[in-house]
Short mmCIF file of C-alpha atoms in Angstrom, two decimals:
data_model
loop_
_atom_site.label_atom_id
_atom_site.label_comp_id
_atom_site.label_asym_id
_atom_site.label_seq_id
_atom_site.Cartn_x
_atom_site.Cartn_y
_atom_site.Cartn_z
CA GLU A 1 100.58 -60.74 40.45
CA ILE A 2 102.82 -58.04 39.63
CA VAL A 3 101.72 -55.66 36.69
CA LEU A 4 104.13 -53.60 34.40
CA THR A 5 103.00 -50.08 33.05
CA GLN A 6 105.15 -47.96 30.69
CA SER A 7 104.97 -44.39 29.88
CA PRO A 8 104.38 -42.48 27.73
CA ALA A 9 102.51 -44.69 25.21
CA THR A 10 103.81 -43.01 22.31
CA LEU A 11 107.08 -40.44 22.17
CA SER A 12 107.60 -38.47 18.79
CA LEU A 13 111.07 -36.84 18.93
CA SER A 14 113.61 -35.59 16.22
CA PRO A 15 116.91 -37.05 15.51
CA GLY A 16 119.57 -36.25 18.26
CA GLU A 17 117.15 -35.62 20.83
CA ARG A 18 116.91 -37.58 24.14
CA ALA A 19 114.36 -40.22 24.63
CA THR A 20 113.32 -41.27 27.92
CA LEU A 21 111.14 -44.15 28.69
CA SER A 22 109.61 -45.45 31.78
CA CYS A 23 108.53 -48.82 33.07
CA ARG A 24 106.75 -48.89 36.47
CA ALA A 25 106.18 -52.40 38.29
CA SER A 26 103.29 -52.85 40.84
CA GLN A 27 105.68 -54.41 43.43
CA SER A 28 109.62 -54.69 43.66
CA ILE A 29 111.30 -57.03 41.09
CA ASP A 30 114.77 -56.13 42.05
CA SER A 31 116.77 -55.38 38.99
CA TYR A 32 115.27 -58.30 36.90
CA LEU A 33 114.02 -56.32 33.98
CA ALA A 34 114.80 -56.47 30.42
CA TRP A 35 114.19 -54.18 27.61
CA TYR A 36 113.50 -54.82 23.87
CA GLN A 37 113.21 -53.08 20.56
CA HIS A 38 110.76 -54.25 18.12
CA LYS A 39 110.30 -53.06 14.26
CA PRO A 40 107.43 -54.29 12.36
CA GLY A 41 108.32 -57.40 10.72
CA GLN A 42 111.41 -57.92 12.49
CA ALA A 43 112.30 -60.14 15.33
CA PRO A 44 112.16 -58.37 18.71
CA ARG A 45 115.65 -56.99 19.87
CA LEU A 46 117.20 -57.22 23.26
CA LEU A 47 118.75 -54.07 24.47
CA ILE A 48 118.83 -54.27 28.20
CA TYR A 49 119.13 -57.16 30.57
CA GLY A 50 119.30 -56.79 34.67
CA ALA A 51 117.97 -53.11 34.32
CA SER A 52 121.35 -51.85 33.24
CA ASN A 53 123.28 -54.31 31.34
CA ARG A 54 123.67 -53.60 27.54
CA ALA A 55 123.14 -56.70 25.22
CA THR A 56 125.83 -57.70 23.07
CA GLY A 57 126.19 -55.21 19.73
CA ILE A 58 123.72 -52.65 21.28
CA PRO A 59 125.07 -48.90 20.82
CA ALA A 60 126.30 -47.07 24.02
CA ARG A 61 123.36 -44.55 23.51
CA PHE A 62 121.10 -47.09 24.79
CA SER A 63 121.19 -47.25 28.57
CA GLY A 64 119.15 -48.62 31.55
CA SER A 65 118.65 -47.67 35.04
CA GLY A 66 116.55 -48.35 38.02
CA SER A 67 115.77 -51.08 40.52
CA GLY A 68 112.87 -52.23 42.46
CA THR A 69 109.77 -50.58 40.93
CA ASP A 70 110.99 -47.91 38.52
CA PHE A 71 112.96 -48.32 35.58
CA THR A 72 114.05 -46.10 32.92
CA LEU A 73 115.45 -46.78 29.26
CA THR A 74 117.23 -44.02 27.87
CA ILE A 75 118.31 -43.24 24.48
CA SER A 76 121.03 -40.28 24.61
CA SER A 77 120.83 -39.21 20.87
CA LEU A 78 118.09 -40.37 18.69
CA GLU A 79 118.90 -42.04 15.47
CA PRO A 80 116.71 -42.61 12.56
CA GLU A 81 116.87 -46.33 12.74
CA ASP A 82 115.61 -46.12 16.42
CA PHE A 83 112.08 -45.93 15.50
CA GLY A 84 110.05 -48.86 16.97
CA VAL A 85 108.13 -50.05 20.03
CA TYR A 86 110.16 -50.50 23.04
CA TYR A 87 108.98 -53.09 25.67
CA CYS A 88 109.97 -53.97 29.23
CA GLN A 89 109.81 -57.40 30.37
CA LYS A 90 110.23 -59.40 33.81
CA ARG A 91 109.71 -62.78 35.29
CA SER A 92 107.78 -63.78 38.18
CA SER A 93 109.84 -65.86 40.77
CA TRP A 94 107.58 -68.69 41.17
CA PRO A 95 105.90 -70.03 39.11
CA PRO A 96 108.19 -68.66 36.35
CA LEU A 97 105.69 -66.41 34.43
CA PHE A 98 107.10 -63.75 32.14
CA THR A 99 105.22 -60.36 31.47
CA PHE A 100 105.67 -57.56 29.13
CA GLY A 101 104.77 -54.03 29.58
CA PRO A 102 102.21 -52.77 27.06
CA GLY A 103 105.06 -50.89 25.14
CA THR A 104 106.05 -47.32 24.37
CA LYS A 105 106.01 -46.56 20.72
CA VAL A 106 108.98 -44.05 19.36
CA ASP A 107 108.17 -42.19 16.53
CA ILE A 108 111.01 -40.24 14.45
CA LYS A 109 109.86 -36.81 13.53
CA GLN B 1 125.41 -66.61 15.40
CA VAL B 2 122.63 -67.63 16.70
CA GLN B 3 119.65 -68.53 14.10
CA LEU B 4 115.98 -68.99 14.89
CA VAL B 5 113.84 -70.18 12.20
CA GLU B 6 109.99 -70.54 12.98
CA SER B 7 107.83 -72.71 10.56
CA GLY B 8 104.38 -74.49 10.53
CA GLY B 9 102.24 -71.15 10.67
CA GLY B 10 98.94 -70.89 8.57
CA VAL B 11 95.55 -70.28 8.30
CA VAL B 12 93.20 -72.79 10.36
CA GLN B 13 89.59 -73.22 11.53
CA PRO B 14 88.38 -72.55 15.22
CA GLY B 15 88.67 -75.61 17.12
CA THR B 16 91.56 -77.32 15.38
CA SER B 17 95.25 -78.11 16.01
CA LEU B 18 98.40 -76.72 14.40
CA ARG B 19 102.20 -77.40 15.34
CA LEU B 20 104.81 -74.97 15.08
CA SER B 21 108.54 -75.74 14.89
CA CYS B 22 111.87 -73.69 15.63
CA ALA B 23 114.90 -74.95 13.91
CA ALA B 24 117.86 -73.48 15.96
CA SER B 25 121.77 -73.20 15.17
CA GLY B 26 124.72 -71.04 16.23
CA PHE B 27 124.67 -72.35 19.92
CA THR B 28 124.32 -75.21 21.94
CA PHE B 29 120.70 -75.67 22.09
CA SER B 30 120.36 -78.31 24.57
CA SER B 31 122.19 -76.08 27.09
CA TYR B 32 119.31 -73.34 27.02
CA ALA B 33 115.76 -72.95 28.07
CA MET B 34 113.53 -71.93 25.16
CA HIS B 35 110.59 -69.91 24.83
CA TRP B 36 107.55 -69.00 22.71
CA VAL B 37 106.04 -65.49 22.63
CA ARG B 38 103.37 -64.27 20.35
CA GLN B 39 102.02 -60.73 19.17
CA ALA B 40 98.59 -60.70 18.11
CA PRO B 41 97.47 -58.17 15.55
CA GLY B 42 97.88 -54.54 16.77
CA LYS B 43 98.98 -55.76 20.36
CA GLY B 44 101.86 -56.18 21.99
CA LEU B 45 104.10 -59.12 23.14
CA GLU B 46 102.76 -61.83 25.18
CA TRP B 47 104.94 -64.92 26.53
CA VAL B 48 103.21 -68.14 25.90
CA ALA B 49 105.30 -70.89 27.35
CA VAL B 50 108.85 -72.11 28.68
CA ILE B 51 110.80 -75.54 28.37
CA SER B 52 113.80 -75.93 30.48
CA TYR B 53 117.05 -77.24 28.53
CA HIS B 54 116.25 -80.99 29.26
CA GLY B 55 112.76 -80.62 28.54
CA SER B 56 111.63 -81.55 31.76
CA TYR B 57 109.87 -78.66 33.19
CA THR B 58 107.32 -76.71 31.17
CA TYR B 59 105.57 -73.58 32.11
CA TYR B 60 102.37 -71.76 30.27
CA GLY B 61 100.81 -68.46 30.02
CA ASP B 62 97.12 -68.40 31.55
CA SER B 63 95.79 -67.70 28.12
CA VAL B 64 97.20 -71.25 26.62
CA LYS B 65 97.45 -73.27 29.61
CA GLY B 66 95.75 -76.87 28.92
CA ARG B 67 95.60 -76.18 25.03
CA PHE B 68 99.14 -75.67 24.05
CA THR B 69 102.21 -77.99 24.79
CA ILE B 70 105.86 -76.97 24.53
CA SER B 71 108.26 -79.63 23.55
CA ARG B 72 111.67 -80.05 22.29
CA ASP B 73 113.78 -82.69 20.53
CA ASN B 74 117.75 -81.75 21.36
CA SER B 75 118.99 -84.39 19.08
CA LYS B 76 117.42 -82.26 16.33
CA ASN B 77 118.04 -78.58 17.88
CA THR B 78 114.33 -78.23 17.33
CA LEU B 79 111.74 -76.59 19.19
CA TYR B 80 107.92 -77.12 19.14
CA LEU B 81 104.59 -75.74 19.98
CA GLN B 82 101.58 -78.01 19.73
CA MET B 83 98.33 -75.72 19.67
CA ASN B 84 95.14 -77.37 20.34
CA SER B 85 91.60 -76.00 20.39
CA LEU B 86 92.49 -72.84 18.39
CA GLY B 87 90.30 -69.70 18.84
CA VAL B 88 90.43 -66.46 16.88
CA GLU B 89 92.24 -64.80 20.10
CA ASP B 90 94.98 -67.05 18.96
CA THR B 91 95.87 -65.44 15.66
CA ALA B 92 99.17 -63.97 16.11
CA VAL B 93 102.99 -64.01 14.86
CA TYR B 94 104.55 -66.73 17.04
CA PHE B 95 108.16 -66.32 17.69
CA CYS B 96 110.50 -68.57 19.48
CA ALA B 97 113.08 -67.22 21.62
CA LYS B 98 116.38 -68.21 23.38
CA ASP B 99 116.54 -67.83 27.30
CA GLY B 100 119.34 -65.47 28.14
CA VAL B 101 120.59 -67.54 31.03
CA ILE B 102 123.03 -70.60 31.14
CA PRO B 103 120.87 -72.92 33.78
CA THR B 104 122.42 -73.86 36.82
CA VAL B 105 121.43 -76.33 39.27
CA THR B 106 119.59 -73.84 41.70
CA ASN B 107 118.20 -71.92 38.64
CA LEU B 108 117.21 -73.59 35.40
CA LEU B 109 115.41 -70.38 33.69
CA GLY B 110 116.65 -66.93 33.27
CA TYR B 111 114.63 -63.93 32.85
CA PHE B 112 115.04 -62.58 29.62
CA PHE B 113 115.14 -63.45 26.03
CA ASP B 114 118.44 -62.80 24.13
CA SER B 115 117.95 -64.14 20.63
CA TRP B 116 114.52 -64.15 18.58
CA GLY B 117 113.49 -65.61 15.69
CA GLN B 118 111.54 -63.81 12.70
CA GLY B 119 108.01 -65.20 13.66
CA THR B 120 105.51 -67.26 11.72
CA LEU B 121 101.94 -66.30 11.43
CA VAL B 122 99.12 -68.21 12.81
CA THR B 123 95.50 -67.08 11.59
CA VAL B 124 92.61 -68.89 13.15
CA SER B 125 89.39 -67.83 11.10
CA SER B 126 86.40 -69.57 9.81
#
């Protein structure tokens, strides 16, 4: 079973700063990784799929990189509305089971 | 635009059953696999189940296998989750989510979720 770990658990930054979130897989998952933003009381929002492809309508300040076991979500310049919990997620090849990482909470100072 | 609206949540006692529904609009429902994902209070996201676009294939997370059944009615653009033998550990907000990939002959399921509903709360308590 491939496990996803995320670091740091919490990130407290000021608007305008750069945020770097890490997701590590226990085995290679090629580029089949997605990132989501989740705010309390709201639906989760897809940010990145295929490790580096921005989803429709996602601002350019969000970018994803990595392949194999190490992945990064970067927010180039934090906006106040970027608070929330960010999850990485992957799918196993067979059987097709889906797994989320534990999440990184981003607080805006 | 894509709209997913969950319903059917509520407060139930341990050992009982509940059926959730997810009404879909804004896309060709019958062309996409669909998922249920849940979030227990204070916890992260947990994938629950997936159903292929035609309903022939279903897969479940280990924590719900044998108790929950995912189904769909493409004529009604509706996804369902039948939950039996509910336990306190099933208390969560349940989201339905649309698969992000158009299925092909060789790959019926994608690997991410591109649209989500707002969720419905299920509380299991005596």
